[in-house]
Each structure stands twice: as C-alpha cells, then as structure tokens.
mmCIF file of C-alpha atoms in Angstrom:
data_model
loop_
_atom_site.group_PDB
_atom_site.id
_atom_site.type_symbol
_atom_site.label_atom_id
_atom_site.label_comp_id
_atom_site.label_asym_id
_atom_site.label_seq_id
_atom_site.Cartn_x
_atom_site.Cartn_y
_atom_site.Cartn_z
ATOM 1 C CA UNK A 29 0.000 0.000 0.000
ATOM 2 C CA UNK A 30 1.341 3.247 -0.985
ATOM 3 C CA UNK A 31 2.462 5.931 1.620
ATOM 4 C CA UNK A 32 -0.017 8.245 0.720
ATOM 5 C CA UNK A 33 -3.190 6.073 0.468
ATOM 6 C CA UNK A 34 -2.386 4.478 3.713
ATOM 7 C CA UNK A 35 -2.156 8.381 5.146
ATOM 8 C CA UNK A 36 -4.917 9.376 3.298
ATOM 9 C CA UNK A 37 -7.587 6.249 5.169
ATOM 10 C CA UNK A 38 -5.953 7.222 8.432
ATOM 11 C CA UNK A 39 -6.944 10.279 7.768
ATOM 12 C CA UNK A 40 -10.465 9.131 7.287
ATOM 13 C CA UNK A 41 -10.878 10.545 3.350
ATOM 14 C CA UNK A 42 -12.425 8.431 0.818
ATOM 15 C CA UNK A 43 -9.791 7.089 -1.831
ATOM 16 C CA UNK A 44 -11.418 6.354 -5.347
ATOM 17 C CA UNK A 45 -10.061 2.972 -7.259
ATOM 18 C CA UNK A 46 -11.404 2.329 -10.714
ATOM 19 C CA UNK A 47 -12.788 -1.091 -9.491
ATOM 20 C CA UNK A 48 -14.470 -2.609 -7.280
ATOM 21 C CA UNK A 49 -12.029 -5.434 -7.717
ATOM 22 C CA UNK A 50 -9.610 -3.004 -6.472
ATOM 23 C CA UNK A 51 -11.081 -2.010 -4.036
ATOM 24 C CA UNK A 52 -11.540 -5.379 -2.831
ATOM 25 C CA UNK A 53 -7.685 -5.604 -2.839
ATOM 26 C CA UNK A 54 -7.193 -2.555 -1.399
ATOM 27 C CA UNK A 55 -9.720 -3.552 1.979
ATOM 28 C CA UNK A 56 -7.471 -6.617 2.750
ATOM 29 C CA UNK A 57 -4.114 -5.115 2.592
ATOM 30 C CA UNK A 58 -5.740 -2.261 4.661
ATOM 31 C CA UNK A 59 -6.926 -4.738 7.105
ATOM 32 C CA UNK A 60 -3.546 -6.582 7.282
ATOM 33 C CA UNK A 61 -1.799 -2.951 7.938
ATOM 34 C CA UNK A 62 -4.076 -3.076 10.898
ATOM 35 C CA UNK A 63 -3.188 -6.443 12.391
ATOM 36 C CA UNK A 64 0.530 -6.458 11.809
ATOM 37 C CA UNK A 65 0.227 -2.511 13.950
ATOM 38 C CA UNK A 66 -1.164 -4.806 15.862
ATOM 39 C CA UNK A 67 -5.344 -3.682 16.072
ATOM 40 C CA UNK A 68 -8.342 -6.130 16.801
ATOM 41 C CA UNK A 69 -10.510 -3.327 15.450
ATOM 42 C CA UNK A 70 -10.653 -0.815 12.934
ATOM 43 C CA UNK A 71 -13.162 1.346 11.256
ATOM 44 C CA UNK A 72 -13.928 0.426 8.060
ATOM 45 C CA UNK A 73 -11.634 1.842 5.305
ATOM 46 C CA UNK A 74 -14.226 4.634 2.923
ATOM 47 C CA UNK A 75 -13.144 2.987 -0.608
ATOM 48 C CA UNK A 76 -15.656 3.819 -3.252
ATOM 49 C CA UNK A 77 -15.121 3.721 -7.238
ATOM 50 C CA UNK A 78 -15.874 7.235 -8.997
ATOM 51 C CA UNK A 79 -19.598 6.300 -9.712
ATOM 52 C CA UNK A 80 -20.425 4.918 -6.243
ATOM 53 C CA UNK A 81 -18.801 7.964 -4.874
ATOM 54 C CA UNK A 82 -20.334 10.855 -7.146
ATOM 55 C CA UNK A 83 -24.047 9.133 -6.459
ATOM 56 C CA UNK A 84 -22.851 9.346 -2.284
ATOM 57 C CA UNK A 85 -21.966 12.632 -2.383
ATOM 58 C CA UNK A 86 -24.823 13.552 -4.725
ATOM 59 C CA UNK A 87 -26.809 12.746 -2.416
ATOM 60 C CA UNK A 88 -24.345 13.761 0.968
ATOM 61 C CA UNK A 89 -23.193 17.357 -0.302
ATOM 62 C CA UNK A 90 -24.700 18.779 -3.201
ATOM 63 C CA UNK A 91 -26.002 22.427 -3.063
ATOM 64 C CA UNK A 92 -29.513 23.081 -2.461
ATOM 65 C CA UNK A 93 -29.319 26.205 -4.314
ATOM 66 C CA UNK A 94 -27.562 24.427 -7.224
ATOM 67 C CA UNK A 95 -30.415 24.572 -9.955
ATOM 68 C CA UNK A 96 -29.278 20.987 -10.597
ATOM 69 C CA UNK A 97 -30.044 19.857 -7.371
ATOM 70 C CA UNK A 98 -33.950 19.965 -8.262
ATOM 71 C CA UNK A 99 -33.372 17.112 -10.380
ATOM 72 C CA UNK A 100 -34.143 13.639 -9.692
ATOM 73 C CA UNK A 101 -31.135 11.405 -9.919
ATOM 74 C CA UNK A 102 -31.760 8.538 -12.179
ATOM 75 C CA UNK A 103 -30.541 5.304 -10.924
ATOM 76 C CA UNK A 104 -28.853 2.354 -13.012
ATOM 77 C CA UNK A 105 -32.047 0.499 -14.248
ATOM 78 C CA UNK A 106 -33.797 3.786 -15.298
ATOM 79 C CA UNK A 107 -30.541 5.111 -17.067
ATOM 80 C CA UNK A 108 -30.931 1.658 -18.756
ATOM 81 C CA UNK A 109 -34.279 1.774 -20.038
ATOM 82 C CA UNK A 110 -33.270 5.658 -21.371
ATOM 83 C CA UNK A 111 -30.884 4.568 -23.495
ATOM 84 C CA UNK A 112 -32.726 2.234 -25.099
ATOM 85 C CA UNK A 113 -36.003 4.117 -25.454
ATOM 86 C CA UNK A 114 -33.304 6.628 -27.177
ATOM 87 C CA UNK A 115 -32.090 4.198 -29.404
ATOM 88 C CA UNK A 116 -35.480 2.877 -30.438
ATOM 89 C CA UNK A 117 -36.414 6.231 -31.581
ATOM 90 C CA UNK A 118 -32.658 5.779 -33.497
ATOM 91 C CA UNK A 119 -33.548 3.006 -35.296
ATOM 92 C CA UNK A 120 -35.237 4.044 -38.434
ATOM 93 C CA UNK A 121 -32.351 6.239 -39.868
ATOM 94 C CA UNK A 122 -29.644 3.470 -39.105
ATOM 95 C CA UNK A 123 -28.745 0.697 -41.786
ATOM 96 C CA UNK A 124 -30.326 -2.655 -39.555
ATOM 97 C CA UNK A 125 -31.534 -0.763 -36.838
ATOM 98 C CA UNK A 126 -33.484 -2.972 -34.995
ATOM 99 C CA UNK A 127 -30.002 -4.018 -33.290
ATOM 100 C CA UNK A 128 -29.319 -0.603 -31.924
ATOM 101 C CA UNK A 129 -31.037 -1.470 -28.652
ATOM 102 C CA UNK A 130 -28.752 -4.666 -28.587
ATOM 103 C CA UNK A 131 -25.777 -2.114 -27.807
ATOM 104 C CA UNK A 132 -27.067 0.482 -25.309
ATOM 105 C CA UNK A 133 -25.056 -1.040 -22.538
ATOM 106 C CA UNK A 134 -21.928 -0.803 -24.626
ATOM 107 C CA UNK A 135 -22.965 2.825 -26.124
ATOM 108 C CA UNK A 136 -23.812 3.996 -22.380
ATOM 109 C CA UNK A 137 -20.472 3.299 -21.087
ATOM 110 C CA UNK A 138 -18.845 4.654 -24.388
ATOM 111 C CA UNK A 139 -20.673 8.088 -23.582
ATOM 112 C CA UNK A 140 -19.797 7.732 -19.894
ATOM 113 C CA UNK A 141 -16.009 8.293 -20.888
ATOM 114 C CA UNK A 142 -16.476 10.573 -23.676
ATOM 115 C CA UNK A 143 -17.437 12.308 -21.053
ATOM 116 C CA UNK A 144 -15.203 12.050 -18.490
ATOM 117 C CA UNK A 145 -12.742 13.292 -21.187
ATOM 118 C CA UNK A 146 -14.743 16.225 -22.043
ATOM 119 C CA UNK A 147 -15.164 15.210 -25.518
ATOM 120 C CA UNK A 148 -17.113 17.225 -27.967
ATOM 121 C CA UNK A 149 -18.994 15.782 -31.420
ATOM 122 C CA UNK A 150 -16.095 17.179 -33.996
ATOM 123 C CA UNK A 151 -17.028 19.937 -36.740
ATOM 124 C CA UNK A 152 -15.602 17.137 -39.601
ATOM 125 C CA UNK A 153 -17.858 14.216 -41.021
ATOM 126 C CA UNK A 154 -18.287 11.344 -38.634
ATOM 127 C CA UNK A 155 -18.563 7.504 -39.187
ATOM 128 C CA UNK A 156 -22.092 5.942 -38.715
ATOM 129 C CA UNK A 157 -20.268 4.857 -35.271
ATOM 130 C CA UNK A 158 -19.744 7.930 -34.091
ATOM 131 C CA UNK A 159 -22.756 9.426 -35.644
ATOM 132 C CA UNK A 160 -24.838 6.759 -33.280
ATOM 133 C CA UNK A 161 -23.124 8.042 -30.205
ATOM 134 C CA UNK A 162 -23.464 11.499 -30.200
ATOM 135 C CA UNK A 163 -27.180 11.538 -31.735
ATOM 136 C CA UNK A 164 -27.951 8.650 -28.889
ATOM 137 C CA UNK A 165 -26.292 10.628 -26.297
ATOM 138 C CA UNK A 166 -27.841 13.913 -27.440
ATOM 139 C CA UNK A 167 -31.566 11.764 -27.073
ATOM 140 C CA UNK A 168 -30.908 10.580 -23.843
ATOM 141 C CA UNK A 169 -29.917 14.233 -22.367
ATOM 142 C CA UNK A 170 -32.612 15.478 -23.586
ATOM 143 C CA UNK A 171 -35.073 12.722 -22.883
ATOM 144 C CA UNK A 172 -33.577 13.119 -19.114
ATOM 145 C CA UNK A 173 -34.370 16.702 -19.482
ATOM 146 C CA UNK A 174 -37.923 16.472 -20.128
ATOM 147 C CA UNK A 175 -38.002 14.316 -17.459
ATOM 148 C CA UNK A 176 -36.469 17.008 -14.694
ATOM 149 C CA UNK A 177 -33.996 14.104 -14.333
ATOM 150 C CA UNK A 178 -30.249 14.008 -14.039
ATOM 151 C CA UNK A 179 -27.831 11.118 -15.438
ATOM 152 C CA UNK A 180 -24.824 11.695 -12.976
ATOM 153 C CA UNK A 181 -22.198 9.681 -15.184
ATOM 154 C CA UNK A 182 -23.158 12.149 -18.216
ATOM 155 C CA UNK A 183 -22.930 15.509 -15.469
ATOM 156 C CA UNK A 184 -20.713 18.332 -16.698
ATOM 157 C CA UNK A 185 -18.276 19.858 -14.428
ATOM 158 C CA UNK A 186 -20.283 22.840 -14.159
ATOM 159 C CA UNK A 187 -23.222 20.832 -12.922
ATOM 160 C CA UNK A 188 -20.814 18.448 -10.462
ATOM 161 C CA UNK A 189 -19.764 22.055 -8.938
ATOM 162 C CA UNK A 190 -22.480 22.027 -7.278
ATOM 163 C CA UNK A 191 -20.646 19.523 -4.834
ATOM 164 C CA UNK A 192 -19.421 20.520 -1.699
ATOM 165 C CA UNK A 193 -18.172 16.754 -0.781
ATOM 166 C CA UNK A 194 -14.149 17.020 0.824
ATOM 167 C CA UNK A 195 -11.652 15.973 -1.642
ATOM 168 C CA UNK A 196 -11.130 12.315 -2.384
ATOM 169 C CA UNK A 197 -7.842 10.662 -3.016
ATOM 170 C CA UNK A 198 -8.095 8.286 -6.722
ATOM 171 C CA UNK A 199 -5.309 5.313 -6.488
ATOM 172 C CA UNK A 200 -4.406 2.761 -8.964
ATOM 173 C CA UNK A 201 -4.280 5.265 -11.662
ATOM 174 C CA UNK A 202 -1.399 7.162 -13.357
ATOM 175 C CA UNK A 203 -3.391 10.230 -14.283
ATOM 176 C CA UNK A 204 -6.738 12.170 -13.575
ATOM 177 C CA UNK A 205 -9.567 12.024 -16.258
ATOM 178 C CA UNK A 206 -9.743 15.609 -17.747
ATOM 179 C CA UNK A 207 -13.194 15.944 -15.808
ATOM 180 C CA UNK A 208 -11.416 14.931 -12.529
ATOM 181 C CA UNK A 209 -8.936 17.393 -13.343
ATOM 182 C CA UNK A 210 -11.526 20.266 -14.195
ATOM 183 C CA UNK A 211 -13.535 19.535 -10.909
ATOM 184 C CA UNK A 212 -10.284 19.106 -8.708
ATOM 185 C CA UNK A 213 -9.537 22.923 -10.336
ATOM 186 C CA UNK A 214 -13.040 24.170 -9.020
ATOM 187 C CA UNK A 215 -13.526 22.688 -6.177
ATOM 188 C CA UNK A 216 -10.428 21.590 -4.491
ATOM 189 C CA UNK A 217 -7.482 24.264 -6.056
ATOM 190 C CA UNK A 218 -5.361 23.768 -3.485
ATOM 191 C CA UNK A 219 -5.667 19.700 -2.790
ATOM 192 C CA UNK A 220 -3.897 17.157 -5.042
ATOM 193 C CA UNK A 221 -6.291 14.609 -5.851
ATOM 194 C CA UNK A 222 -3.717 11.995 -7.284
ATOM 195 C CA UNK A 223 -2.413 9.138 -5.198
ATOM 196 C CA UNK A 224 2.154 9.309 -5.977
ATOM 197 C CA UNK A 225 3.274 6.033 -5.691
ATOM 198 C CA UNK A 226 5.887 5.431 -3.488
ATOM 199 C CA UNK A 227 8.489 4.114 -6.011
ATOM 200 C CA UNK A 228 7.329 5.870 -9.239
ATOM 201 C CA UNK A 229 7.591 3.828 -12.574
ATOM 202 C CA UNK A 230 10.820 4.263 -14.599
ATOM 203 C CA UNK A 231 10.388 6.340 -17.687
ATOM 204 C CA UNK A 232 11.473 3.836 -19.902
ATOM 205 C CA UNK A 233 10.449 0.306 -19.759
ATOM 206 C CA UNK A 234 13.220 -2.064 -18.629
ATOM 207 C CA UNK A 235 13.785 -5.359 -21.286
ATOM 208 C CA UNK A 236 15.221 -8.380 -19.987
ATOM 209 C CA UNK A 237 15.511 -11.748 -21.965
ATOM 210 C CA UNK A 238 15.402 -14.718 -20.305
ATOM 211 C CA UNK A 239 17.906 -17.573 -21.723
ATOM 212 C CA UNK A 240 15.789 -20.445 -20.780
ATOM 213 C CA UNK A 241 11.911 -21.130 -19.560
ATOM 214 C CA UNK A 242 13.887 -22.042 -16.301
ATOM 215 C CA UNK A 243 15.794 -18.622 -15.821
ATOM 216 C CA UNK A 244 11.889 -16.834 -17.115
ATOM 217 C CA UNK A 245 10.471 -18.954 -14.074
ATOM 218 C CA UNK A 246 13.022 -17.325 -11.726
ATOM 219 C CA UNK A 247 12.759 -14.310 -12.674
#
C-alpha cells in the first residue's frame, strides 16, 4: 500500500479505485496494515469507485441552491431503459436498426467516458459509429431533461460544482480524467487529488531476456 493512500484512510478521506475489484484488494491489505500494527478493530476503510462515490456525495453534499439539485437522480435500471427508449427512436435512420437497442449497454459506457474526457462531437464528417453516439447521447440528455432528471455519469463539471463533498484521493491510476482534473480545479485548487506512488515507474520500460523457460520462471 502506498504511503499516501495508507495516510490518506488514516486520515479518514475516501480514496477512489477504478474497481471494485480493487477495491476489494485494497480492503485486505488495509486490514492486514491493521493487524501487523497490531489492532483487533478498525473502522472500516471509505473505498468507493468514482460512480459509487459521485451518487454518495450527490446525495451527501450537493447544493440546495444548485439549480441541478432539483433534479431527480436517475438510478442504473432507469438510465438503462433511457438509453434504449433513445435508441429505439434511433432506429429508423440506421442501416439494420433494430439491433441498436442490442448495444445500449456498450454505447452507455462509451458516452460515460467521452465524457469524463470532455469530448465534444467534432465539426468534420463522422462515421455511422460515431454518428450513433453522439445523436444517442444527445436523445438521452434530452429525454432526461424532459423528465427534470439528471444522469450523474453524463454531469458536466459545471453541474458536479455544485458539490461541496471534501476531496477524495483516486489510487491505482497514473493520471486524472480531464473531468477529474476540471472539478479538482473548481472545487479543491489547493488539494492534489492523485495518489504518488511510493516508487514511481521508470520512464522507460526495462527489457530483460530470459535464456531459458527455467531462468523466465526465476525471474
């Protein structure tokens, strides 16, 4: 465990992993730290990934005077069926539409990081691929809309201003997601959000060649 996670749960702040796998991993080698320091007891470690802890502090922090905290928060089934009500509507102007509905998990999560890398639709022609995307995506906000609804995995970083949550710590990453980065800048200026490694990883990667499958075992 890394000097500055381990600070950062004694602490008491929440550290964001991107999985829940790792944040399995990240609850047992917190819970050995406390037996080898010798503990029979220990809170529990506040280890969320970035969607469990945006709909937390959604719900924990945001601003009532925020216009966007009017909205009702969709949860995972209803952001479901949205996308493909969206893509229903889609289908007629796609070559074999009736499969578009087939993909909204896939085209969900695509949006999801377009997002969190404050992508834009680009001013040049786009494939019928991307064309999907942004004309699905462009349904579902404003479907959502209508609906005085708000999909928190789609939210803008003007709209997750409206936070007022204490700044989390994300591990097991090398770098922020350009909306982490904007939101750190508005809300938490002064705060680095980024777990350092203790040991950081050389700037080159380092080849070796085994000689034999024994001397590869070894190693």
């Amino acid at each position: 465990m890394d000097g500055s996670v381990a600070a950062a749960l004694e602490q008491g702040r929440c550290v964001i992993v991107p999985t829940p796998q790792a944040g399995a991993r990240l609850r047992l080698a917190w819970a050995r730290r406390q037996i080898h320091s010798g503990r029979d007891v220990w809170s529990s470690p506040d280890i969320l990934t970035w969607e469990a802890w945006l709909a937390r502090e959604w719900q924990r922090s945001v601003d009532p005077a925020h216009p966007a905290a009017r909205l009702r928060v969709l949860n995972r089934a209803q952001e479901r069926r949205l996308w493909s009500d969206a893509l229903q509507e889609l289908e007629q102007g796609f070559p074999d539409g009736g499969l578009l509905r087939m993909h909204a998990p896939a085209l969900r999560r695509t949006a999801q990081r377009a997002r969190q890398y404050l992508l834009v639709p680009p001013h040049t022609a786009l494939t019928t691929e991307e064309q999907l995307l942004w004309r699905a995506l462009w349904r579902v906000e404003q479907r959502a809309e209508e609906g005085s609804a708000i999909i928190l995995g789609l939210a803008t970083p003007a709209t997750l201003a409206a936070l007022s949550a204490p700044a989390p710590l994300l591990a097991g990453v090398t770098h922020l997601t350009p909306l982490q980065a904007r939101l750190g800048e508005l809300l938490w200026p002064e705060q680095p959000l980024l777990a350092a490694p203790d040991e950081p990883f050389p700037e080159a990667p380092q080849m070796w060649r085994a000689q034999d499958a024994d001397e590869e075992i070894r190693a």
